[in-house]
Structures are given as structure tokens and as C-alpha cells.
Short mmCIF file of C-alpha atoms in Angstrom, two decimals:
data_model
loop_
_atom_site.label_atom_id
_atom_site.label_comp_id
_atom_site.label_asym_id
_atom_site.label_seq_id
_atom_site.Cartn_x
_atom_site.Cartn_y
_atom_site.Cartn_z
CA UNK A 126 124.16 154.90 48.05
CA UNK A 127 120.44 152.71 47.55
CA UNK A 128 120.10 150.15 49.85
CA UNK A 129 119.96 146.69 48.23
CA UNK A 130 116.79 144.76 47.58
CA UNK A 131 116.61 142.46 50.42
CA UNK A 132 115.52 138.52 48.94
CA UNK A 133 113.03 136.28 50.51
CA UNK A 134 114.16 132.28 50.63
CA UNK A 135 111.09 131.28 49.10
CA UNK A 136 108.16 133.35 47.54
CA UNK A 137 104.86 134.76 49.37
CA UNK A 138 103.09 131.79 47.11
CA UNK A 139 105.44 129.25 48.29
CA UNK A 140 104.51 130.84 51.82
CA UNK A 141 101.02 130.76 51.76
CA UNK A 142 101.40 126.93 50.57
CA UNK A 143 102.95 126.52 54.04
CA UNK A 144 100.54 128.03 55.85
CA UNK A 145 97.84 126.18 53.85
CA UNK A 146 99.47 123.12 54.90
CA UNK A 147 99.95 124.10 58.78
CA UNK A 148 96.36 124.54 58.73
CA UNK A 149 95.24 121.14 57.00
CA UNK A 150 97.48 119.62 59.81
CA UNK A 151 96.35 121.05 62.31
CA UNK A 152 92.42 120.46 61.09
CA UNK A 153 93.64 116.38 60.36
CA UNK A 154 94.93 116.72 64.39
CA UNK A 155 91.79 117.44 65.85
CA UNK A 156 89.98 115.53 63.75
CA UNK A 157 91.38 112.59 65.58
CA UNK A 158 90.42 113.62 68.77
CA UNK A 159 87.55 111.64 69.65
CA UNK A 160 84.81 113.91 70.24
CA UNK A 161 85.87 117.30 68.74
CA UNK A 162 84.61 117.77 65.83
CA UNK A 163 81.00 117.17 66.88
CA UNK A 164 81.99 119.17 70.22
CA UNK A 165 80.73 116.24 72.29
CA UNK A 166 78.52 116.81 75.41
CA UNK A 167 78.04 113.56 77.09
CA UNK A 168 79.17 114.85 80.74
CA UNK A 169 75.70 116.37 81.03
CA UNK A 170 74.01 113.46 80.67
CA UNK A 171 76.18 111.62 82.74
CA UNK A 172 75.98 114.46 85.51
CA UNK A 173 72.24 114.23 85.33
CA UNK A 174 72.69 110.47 85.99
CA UNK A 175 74.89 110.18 88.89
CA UNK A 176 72.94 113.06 90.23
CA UNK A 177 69.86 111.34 90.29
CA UNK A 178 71.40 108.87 92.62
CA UNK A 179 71.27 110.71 95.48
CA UNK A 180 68.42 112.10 97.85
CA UNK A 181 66.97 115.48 96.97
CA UNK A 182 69.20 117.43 98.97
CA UNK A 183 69.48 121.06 98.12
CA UNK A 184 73.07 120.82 96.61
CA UNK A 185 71.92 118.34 94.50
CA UNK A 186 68.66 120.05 93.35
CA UNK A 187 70.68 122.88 92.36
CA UNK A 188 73.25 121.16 89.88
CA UNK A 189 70.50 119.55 88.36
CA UNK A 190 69.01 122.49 87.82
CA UNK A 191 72.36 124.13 86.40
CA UNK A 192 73.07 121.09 83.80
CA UNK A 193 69.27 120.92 82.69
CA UNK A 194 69.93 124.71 81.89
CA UNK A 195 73.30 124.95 80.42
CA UNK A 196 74.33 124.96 76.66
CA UNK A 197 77.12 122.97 75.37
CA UNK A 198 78.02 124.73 72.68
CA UNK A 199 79.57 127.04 75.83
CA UNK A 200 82.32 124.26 75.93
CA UNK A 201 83.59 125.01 72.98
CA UNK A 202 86.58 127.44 74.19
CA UNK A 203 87.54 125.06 77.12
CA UNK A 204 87.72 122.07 74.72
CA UNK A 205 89.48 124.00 72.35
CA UNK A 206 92.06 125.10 74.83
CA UNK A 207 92.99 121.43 76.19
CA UNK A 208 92.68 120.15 72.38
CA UNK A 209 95.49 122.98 71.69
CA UNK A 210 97.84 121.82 74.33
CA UNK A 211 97.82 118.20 72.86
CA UNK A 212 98.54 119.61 68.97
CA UNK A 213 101.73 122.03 70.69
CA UNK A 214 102.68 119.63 73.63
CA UNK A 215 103.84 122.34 75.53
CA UNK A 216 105.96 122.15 78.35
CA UNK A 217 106.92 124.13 81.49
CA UNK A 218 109.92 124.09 83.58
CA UNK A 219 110.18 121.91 86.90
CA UNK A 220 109.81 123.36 89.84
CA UNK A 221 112.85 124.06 91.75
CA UNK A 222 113.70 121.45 94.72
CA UNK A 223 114.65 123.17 98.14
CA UNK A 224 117.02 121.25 99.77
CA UNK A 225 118.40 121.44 103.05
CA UNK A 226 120.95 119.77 105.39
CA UNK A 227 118.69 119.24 107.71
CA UNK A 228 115.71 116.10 107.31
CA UNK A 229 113.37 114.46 109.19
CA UNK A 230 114.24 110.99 110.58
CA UNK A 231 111.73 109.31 108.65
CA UNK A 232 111.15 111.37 105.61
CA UNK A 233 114.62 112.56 104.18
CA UNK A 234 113.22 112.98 101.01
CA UNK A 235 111.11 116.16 98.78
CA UNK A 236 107.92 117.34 100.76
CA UNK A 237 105.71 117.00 97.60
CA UNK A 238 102.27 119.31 97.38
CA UNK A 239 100.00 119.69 95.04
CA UNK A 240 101.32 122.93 93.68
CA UNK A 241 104.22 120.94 92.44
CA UNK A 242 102.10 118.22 91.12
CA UNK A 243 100.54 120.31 88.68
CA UNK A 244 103.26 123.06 87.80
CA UNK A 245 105.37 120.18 86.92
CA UNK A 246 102.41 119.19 83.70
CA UNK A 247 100.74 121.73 81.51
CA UNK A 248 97.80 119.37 81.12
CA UNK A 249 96.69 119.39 85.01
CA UNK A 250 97.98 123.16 85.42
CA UNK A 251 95.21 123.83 82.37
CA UNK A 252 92.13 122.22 83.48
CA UNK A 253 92.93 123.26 87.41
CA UNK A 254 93.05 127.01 86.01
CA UNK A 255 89.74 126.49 84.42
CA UNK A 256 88.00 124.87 87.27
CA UNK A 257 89.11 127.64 89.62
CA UNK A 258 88.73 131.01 87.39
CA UNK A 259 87.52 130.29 83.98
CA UNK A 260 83.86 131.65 84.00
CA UNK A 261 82.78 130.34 80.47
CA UNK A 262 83.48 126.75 81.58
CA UNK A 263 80.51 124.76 83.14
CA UNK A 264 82.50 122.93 85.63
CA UNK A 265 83.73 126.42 87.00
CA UNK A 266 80.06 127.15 87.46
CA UNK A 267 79.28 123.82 88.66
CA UNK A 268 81.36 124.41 91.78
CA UNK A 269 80.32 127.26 92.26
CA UNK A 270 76.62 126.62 92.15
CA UNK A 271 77.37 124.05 94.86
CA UNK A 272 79.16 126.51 97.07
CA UNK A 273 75.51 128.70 96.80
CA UNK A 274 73.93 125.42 97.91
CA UNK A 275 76.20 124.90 101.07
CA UNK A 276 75.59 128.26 101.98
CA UNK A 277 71.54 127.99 101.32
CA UNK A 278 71.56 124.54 103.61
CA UNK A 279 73.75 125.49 106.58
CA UNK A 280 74.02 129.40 107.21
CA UNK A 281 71.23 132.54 106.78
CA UNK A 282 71.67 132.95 103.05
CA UNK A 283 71.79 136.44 101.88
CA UNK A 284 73.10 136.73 98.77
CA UNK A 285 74.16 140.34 99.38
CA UNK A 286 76.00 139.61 102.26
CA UNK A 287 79.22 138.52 102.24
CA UNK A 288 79.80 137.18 105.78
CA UNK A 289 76.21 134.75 105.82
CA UNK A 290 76.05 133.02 109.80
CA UNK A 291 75.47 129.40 110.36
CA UNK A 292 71.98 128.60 111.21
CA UNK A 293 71.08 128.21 114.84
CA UNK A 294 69.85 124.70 114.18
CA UNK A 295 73.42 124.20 112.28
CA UNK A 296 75.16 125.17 115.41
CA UNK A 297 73.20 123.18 118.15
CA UNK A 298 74.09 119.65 116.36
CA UNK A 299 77.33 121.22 114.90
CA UNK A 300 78.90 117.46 115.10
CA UNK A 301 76.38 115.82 112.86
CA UNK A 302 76.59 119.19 110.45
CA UNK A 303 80.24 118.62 110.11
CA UNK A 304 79.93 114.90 108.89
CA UNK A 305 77.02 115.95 106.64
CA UNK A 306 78.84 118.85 105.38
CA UNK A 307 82.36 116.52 104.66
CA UNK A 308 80.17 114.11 103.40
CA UNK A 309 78.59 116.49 100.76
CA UNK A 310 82.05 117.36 99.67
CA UNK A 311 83.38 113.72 99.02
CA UNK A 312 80.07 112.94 96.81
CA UNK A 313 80.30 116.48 94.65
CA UNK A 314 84.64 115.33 94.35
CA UNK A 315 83.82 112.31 93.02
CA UNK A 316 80.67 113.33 90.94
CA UNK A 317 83.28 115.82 89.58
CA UNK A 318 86.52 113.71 89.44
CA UNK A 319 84.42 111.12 87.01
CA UNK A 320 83.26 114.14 84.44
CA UNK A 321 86.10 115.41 83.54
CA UNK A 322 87.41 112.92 81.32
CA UNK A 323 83.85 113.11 79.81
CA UNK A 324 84.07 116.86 79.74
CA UNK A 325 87.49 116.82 78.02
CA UNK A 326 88.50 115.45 75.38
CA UNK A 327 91.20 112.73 75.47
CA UNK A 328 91.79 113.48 79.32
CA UNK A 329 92.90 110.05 80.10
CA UNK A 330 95.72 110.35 77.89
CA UNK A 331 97.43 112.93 79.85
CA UNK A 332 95.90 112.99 83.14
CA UNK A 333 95.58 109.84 85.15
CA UNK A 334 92.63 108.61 87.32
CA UNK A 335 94.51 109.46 90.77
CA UNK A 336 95.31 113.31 89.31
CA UNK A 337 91.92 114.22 88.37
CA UNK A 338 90.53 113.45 91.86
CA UNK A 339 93.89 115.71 93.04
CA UNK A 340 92.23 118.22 90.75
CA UNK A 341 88.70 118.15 91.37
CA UNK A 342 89.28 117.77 95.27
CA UNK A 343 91.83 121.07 95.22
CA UNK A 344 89.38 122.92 92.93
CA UNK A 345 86.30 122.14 95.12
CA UNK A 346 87.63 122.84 98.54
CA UNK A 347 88.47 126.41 98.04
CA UNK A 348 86.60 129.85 98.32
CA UNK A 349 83.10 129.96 99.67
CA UNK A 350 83.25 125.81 100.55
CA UNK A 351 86.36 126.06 102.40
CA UNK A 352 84.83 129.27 104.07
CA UNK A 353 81.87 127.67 105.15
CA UNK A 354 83.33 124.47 105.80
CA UNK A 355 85.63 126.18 108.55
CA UNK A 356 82.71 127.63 109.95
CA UNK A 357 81.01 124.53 111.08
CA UNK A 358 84.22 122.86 112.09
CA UNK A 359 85.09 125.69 114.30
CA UNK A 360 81.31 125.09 116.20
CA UNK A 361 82.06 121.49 116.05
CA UNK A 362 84.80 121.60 117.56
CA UNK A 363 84.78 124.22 120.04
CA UNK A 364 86.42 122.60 122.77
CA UNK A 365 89.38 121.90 121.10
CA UNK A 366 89.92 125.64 119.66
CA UNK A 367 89.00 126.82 123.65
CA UNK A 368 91.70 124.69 124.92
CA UNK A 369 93.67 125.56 122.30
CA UNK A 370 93.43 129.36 123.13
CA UNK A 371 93.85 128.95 126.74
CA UNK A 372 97.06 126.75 126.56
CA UNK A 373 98.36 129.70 124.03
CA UNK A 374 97.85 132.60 126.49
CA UNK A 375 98.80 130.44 129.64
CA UNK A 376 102.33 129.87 127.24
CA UNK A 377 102.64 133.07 125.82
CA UNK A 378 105.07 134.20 127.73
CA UNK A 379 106.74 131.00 128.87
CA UNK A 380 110.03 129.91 127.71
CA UNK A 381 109.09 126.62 127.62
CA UNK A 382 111.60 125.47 129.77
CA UNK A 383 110.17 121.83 129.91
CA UNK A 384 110.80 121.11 126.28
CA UNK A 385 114.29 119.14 125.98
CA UNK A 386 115.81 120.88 122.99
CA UNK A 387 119.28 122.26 123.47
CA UNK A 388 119.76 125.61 121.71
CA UNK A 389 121.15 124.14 118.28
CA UNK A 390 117.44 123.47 117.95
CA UNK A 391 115.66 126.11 120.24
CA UNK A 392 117.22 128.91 118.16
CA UNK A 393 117.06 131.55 120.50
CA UNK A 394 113.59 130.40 121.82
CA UNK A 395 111.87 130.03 118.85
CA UNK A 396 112.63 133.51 117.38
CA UNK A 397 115.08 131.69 115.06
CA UNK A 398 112.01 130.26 113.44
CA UNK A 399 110.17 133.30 111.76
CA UNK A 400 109.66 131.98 108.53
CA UNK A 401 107.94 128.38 110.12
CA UNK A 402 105.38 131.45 111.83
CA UNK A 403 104.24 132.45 108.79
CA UNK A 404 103.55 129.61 107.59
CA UNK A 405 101.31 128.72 110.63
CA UNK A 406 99.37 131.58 110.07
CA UNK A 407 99.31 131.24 106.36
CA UNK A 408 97.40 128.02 107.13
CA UNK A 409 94.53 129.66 109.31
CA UNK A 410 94.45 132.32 106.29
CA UNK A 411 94.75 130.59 103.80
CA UNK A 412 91.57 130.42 101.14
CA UNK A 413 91.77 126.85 99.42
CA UNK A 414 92.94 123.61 100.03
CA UNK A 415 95.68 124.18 97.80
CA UNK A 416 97.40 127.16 99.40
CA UNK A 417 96.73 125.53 103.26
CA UNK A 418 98.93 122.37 102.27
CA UNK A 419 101.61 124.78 100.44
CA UNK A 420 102.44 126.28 103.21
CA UNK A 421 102.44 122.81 106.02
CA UNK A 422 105.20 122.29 103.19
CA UNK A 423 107.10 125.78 103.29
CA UNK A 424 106.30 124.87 107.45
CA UNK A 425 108.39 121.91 107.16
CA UNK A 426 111.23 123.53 104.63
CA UNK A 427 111.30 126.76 106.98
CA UNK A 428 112.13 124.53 110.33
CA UNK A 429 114.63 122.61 108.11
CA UNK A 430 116.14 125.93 106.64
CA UNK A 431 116.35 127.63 109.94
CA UNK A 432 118.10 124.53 111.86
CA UNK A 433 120.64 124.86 108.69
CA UNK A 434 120.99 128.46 109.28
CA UNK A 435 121.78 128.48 112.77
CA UNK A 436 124.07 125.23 112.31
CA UNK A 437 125.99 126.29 109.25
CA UNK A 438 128.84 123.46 109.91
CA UNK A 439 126.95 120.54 110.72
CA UNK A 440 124.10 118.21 109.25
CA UNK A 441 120.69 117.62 111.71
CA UNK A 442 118.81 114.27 111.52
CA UNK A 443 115.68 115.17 113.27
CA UNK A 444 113.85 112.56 115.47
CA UNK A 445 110.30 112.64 115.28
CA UNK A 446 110.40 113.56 119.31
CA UNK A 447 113.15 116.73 118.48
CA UNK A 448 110.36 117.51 115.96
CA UNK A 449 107.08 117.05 117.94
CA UNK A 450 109.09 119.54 120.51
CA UNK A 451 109.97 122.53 117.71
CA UNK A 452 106.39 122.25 116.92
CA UNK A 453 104.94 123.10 120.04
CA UNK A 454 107.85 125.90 120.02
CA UNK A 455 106.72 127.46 116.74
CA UNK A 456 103.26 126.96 117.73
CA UNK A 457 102.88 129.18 120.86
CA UNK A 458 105.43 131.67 119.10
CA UNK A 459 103.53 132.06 116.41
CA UNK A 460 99.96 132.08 118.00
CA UNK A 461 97.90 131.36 114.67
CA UNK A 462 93.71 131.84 114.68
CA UNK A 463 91.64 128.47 114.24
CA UNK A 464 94.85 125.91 113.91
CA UNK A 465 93.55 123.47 115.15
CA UNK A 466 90.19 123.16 112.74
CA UNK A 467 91.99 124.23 109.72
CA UNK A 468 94.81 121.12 110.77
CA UNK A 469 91.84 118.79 111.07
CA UNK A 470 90.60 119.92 107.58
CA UNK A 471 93.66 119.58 105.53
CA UNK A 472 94.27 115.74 107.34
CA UNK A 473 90.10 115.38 106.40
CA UNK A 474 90.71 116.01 102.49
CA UNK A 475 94.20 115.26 102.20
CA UNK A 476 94.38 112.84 99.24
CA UNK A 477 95.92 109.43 99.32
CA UNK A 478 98.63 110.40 97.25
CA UNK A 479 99.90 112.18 100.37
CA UNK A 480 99.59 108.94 102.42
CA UNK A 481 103.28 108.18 103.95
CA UNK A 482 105.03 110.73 102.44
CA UNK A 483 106.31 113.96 104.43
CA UNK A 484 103.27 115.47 103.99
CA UNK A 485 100.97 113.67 106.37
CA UNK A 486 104.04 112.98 108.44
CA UNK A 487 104.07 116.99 109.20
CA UNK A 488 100.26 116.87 109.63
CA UNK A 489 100.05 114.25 112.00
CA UNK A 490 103.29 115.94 113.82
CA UNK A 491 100.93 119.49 114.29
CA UNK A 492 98.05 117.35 115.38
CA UNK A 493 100.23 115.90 117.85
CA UNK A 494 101.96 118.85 119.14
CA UNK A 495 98.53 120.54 119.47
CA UNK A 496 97.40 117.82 121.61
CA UNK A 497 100.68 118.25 123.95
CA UNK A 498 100.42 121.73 124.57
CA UNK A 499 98.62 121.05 127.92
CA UNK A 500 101.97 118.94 129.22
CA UNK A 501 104.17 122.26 128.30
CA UNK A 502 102.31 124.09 130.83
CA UNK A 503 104.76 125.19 133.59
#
């Protein structure tokens, strides 16, 4: 038996007419995108220009140097990628919300990070990707040029060394270093924030003022800056990691018999709380911005989760005191390396958008229970 002759619903001319069509559409699209067709490269320019505003300092020097130098027909593939997301609008599922019985007294709602923020719109998820991996885009190199300068200003640059020590003159005024340092950040983050609707094209549209500083300020403080940044905190603030150590081993192997949590919330003596010490740790390792305030989230979710756990027929409203007092539990359980300085850094850059949400609320809660490890001290 032959098989029958299958039938197309329209013919290959009748086809290509389609496709001739889908094309002249899509060409009359990004024709209207202001900017495209010419492939516009007015963020150099306007680099060079707020540059030029600030003293000579070496990180400054060195992005000049970089924009001066750089082609902008390189932009081409990173305008042509955001320019694609406008013409298919696409779209990406919202991240899951955890919820748990237990909440916080005064923040009973979702403990928002930036990870959500930017999962949550294909537009931010794009341009963060790009300014953290994609090598042909100049704002990729642009941070990373600036991390090289941070490293040639404040440590023994070697640029075959990976692990490159602080400066002896760094260390001995390790205070001042640290504002200079945070200071240097701030300027590149807004420097940064302000190209990228200039870089883009049609940014605005999609991406508000208040999200491209959450952008640039995630994608900056990362890698090598983070890294480096951590370094001179740690010198600047040697006294508090010292204390912080001794109060840990004088603790260790305490039971902490002067906190006033009953056992619904001790959980065994903190061993309930595994999860809450990783996430403690996962904030001294942690190698951006990004990632540290992730997990002060999963922190929060993981105390909240393991009170639930342990409490399966009851809800828990916890006061900020009950809290304070499960921090300092999790804390000397957990023992993490440098909490203290990478605390202080994640309150330093944490963006307003955070301000009185759950987010700083858990911050300012570690801060605090850092501070009262001394009074635990049997």
C-alpha cells in the first residue's frame, strides 16, 4: 500500500511571504528604538565626562583609559540582545514564596532580596548577566578594570598572583582606607548606575531609576572588589573580629544557659537550627553582594522553618528579643570566619530599597546579637 501525499496548508511561496513579512516587522521594530539603527555610543562620552569630575585617582585614570580605547561597534551584540527582549517580551516564572508559620513580630511579611528582584523581570535578569559574565560588553570590562585599580591602590599588585596583600601603609591607617575604599565604590555605582540607560537602548522603559542602581551596585560589589574590600575591613576592624573570636571559643562549649528561650525555641540547643548555620557561613563565603544577602534571607527563612518544624501544631510570633536570643544561639553554633566584617559590609551597601523591610530588620538583629555575645558569657 503507498503512503498518501501528505498536503501543506499553504504553499512554500505563500511561506516565504510570511517569513518575508516577519522579517520587515521585525526590521520596522527596531527601527523605532531610539538609537539602534545608528548603534548609538553616547555612554562613552558621557563616561569620559563624569570621569573627569573627579581627582586623578588611579581607578579613575584607568577607566579613562579603558573608554578612550574601546570600540563601540563592540556593543553591538549586547544592544542587540536587550533590543530582542523588547520585540519577544519574554517572560519568566515568579519565584516561588516560602512561607512559614512562624514570623517575626515586626516583619510578617516576604523577606525580599535581590535575587528575587531580578528573576521576577527578564529585562534586569539580562543586563545583570551581562555586567557580571558577558566579556564582549564594555561595562563587564569596565568593572573589571576598576577591580585591577583597587587592587593596584591598596594591596602589592601582582598580576600573577592570585592572593595580592594589602600594603603596609594600607594597613597602618586601615580606618581611613576603609572610608576611601567605600567611598570609591559609591562614586564607580553611581558613575555606572547613570550609563546604563545611555548604554542601552530604551532602558528606562523597562527598568526604573531605583533598579539600575540595584543592578549596578550588585554587579560592582562582587569578585575581586568584594575580595579586597573584605580585606581592609577585616584590618579596620580588628578589634571587633578579636572579640568576636574570643567570645566564640570562650562559648563554644557553653549551653548558653543565660539566654531565656524555653526549648520550643532552643531546639535542642541550637542543633535544631542546621540549615540557619549554613547560612552564616555562606555569608563569610560568599563571593558577591548578591549571594551574601541571599543567604541573611535563607538565615531568616531557615530559623522560621526550623521553629515550624519543631512546633508542627502551633503558630510562633517572634519578638524581636526571642529573636536577638536565637541569634546569638545560631551564632556560636555555627562559628562562621569574618561575620562580623562581612555583616558590616552587606548593612554598608545595602540599598534603600531594603530600608524597613525584613531585610535590614535581620541585619540589624546579627549586628546586635554580635554585640551581645560578651553578656552570654557564663
Amino acid at each position: 500500500m503507498g503512503q498518501k501525499q501528505s498536503k501543506l496548508p499553504c504553499s512554500y511561496s505563500d511561506i516565504d511571504f510570511l517569513f518575508q513579512m516577519k522579517k520587515q516587522n521585525q526590521i520596522k521594530f527596531f527601527s523605532q528604538i531610539q538609537g539602534f539603527s545608528e548603534m548609538s555610543s553616547e555612554w562613552i562620552p558621557y563616561i569620559r565626562d563624569r570621569l573627569s569630575q573627579y581627582n586623578p585617582y588611579i581607578w579613575r585614570d584607568e577607566l579613562l583609559r579603558f573608554v578612550n580605547t574601546w570600540n563601540a561597534h563592540q556593543d553591538v551584540r549586547s544592544k542587540i540582545s536587550i533590543a530582542w527582549l523588547f520585540y519577544m517580551r519574554s517572560t519568566q516564572p515568579k519565584p516561588k514564596k516560602q512561607v512559614t508559620r512562624t514570623q517575626l513580630r515586626d516583619h510578617t511579611g516576604e523577606c525580599l532580596t535581590f535575587t528575587m528582584l531580578v528573576d521576577d523581570n527578564p529585562y534586569k535578569n539580562l543586563v545583570y548577566e551581562q555586567l557580571m559574565k558577558d566579556e564582549s560588553n564594555a561595562l563587564y570590562h569596565m568593572i573589571r578594570r576598576f577591580g585591577t585599580a583597587l587592587q593596584m591602590e591598596f594591596t602589592n599588585y601582582d598580576p600573577t598572583n592570585a592572593f595580592n596583600e594589602l600594603k603596609d601603609s594600607v594597613k597602618q591607617d586601615a580606618v581611613q582606607n576603609a572610608e576611601l575604599i567605600t567611598n570609591y565604590i559609591k562614586s564607580f555605582i553611581s558613575i555606572l548606575t547613570d550609563s546604563l540607560d545611555k548604554f542601552y537602548l530604551n532602558l528606562d522603559q523597562h527598568i526604573d531609576i531605583e533598579a539600575r542602581e540595584l543592578i549596578a551596585t550588585h554587579a560592582v560589589v562582587s569578585s575581586e572588589i568584594l575580595e579586597i574590600l573584605t580585606k581592609i575591613y577585616l584590618e579596620a576592624y580588628k578589634a571587633d573580629e578579636d572579640d568576636y573570636y574570643e567570645n566564640l571559643q570562650r562559648l563554644h562549649n557553653s549551653r548558653l544557659n543565660s539566654l531565656s528561650l524555653d526549648n520550643s525555641l532552643r531546639l535542642n540547643n541550637g542543633e535544631g537550627y542546621l540549615e540557619a548555620f549554613e547560612n552564616l557561613v555562606g555569608i563569610s563565603c560568599s563571593k558577591s553582594l548578591k549571594d551574601m544577602l541571599d543567604e541573611v534571607s535563607h538565615y531568616s527563612n531557615s530559623i522560621k522553618s526550623a521553629i515550624d518544624n519543631f512546633n508542627p501544631d502551633k503558630s510562633v510570633l517572634l519578638e524581636t528579643d526571642k529573636f536577638i536570643e536565637i541569634c546569638i544561639l545560631v551564632i556560636c553554633k555555627a562559628s562562621a570566619p569574618n561575620l562580623p566584617t562581612r555583616v558590616r559590609i552587606a548593612e554598608t551597601f545595602l540599598h534603600s530599597f531594603f530600608r524597613n523591610q525584613e531585610m535590614e530588620y535581620v541585619l540589624n538583629t546579627l549586628q546586635g546579637a554580635l554585640k551581645l555575645l560578651q553578656t552570654c558569657i557564663p
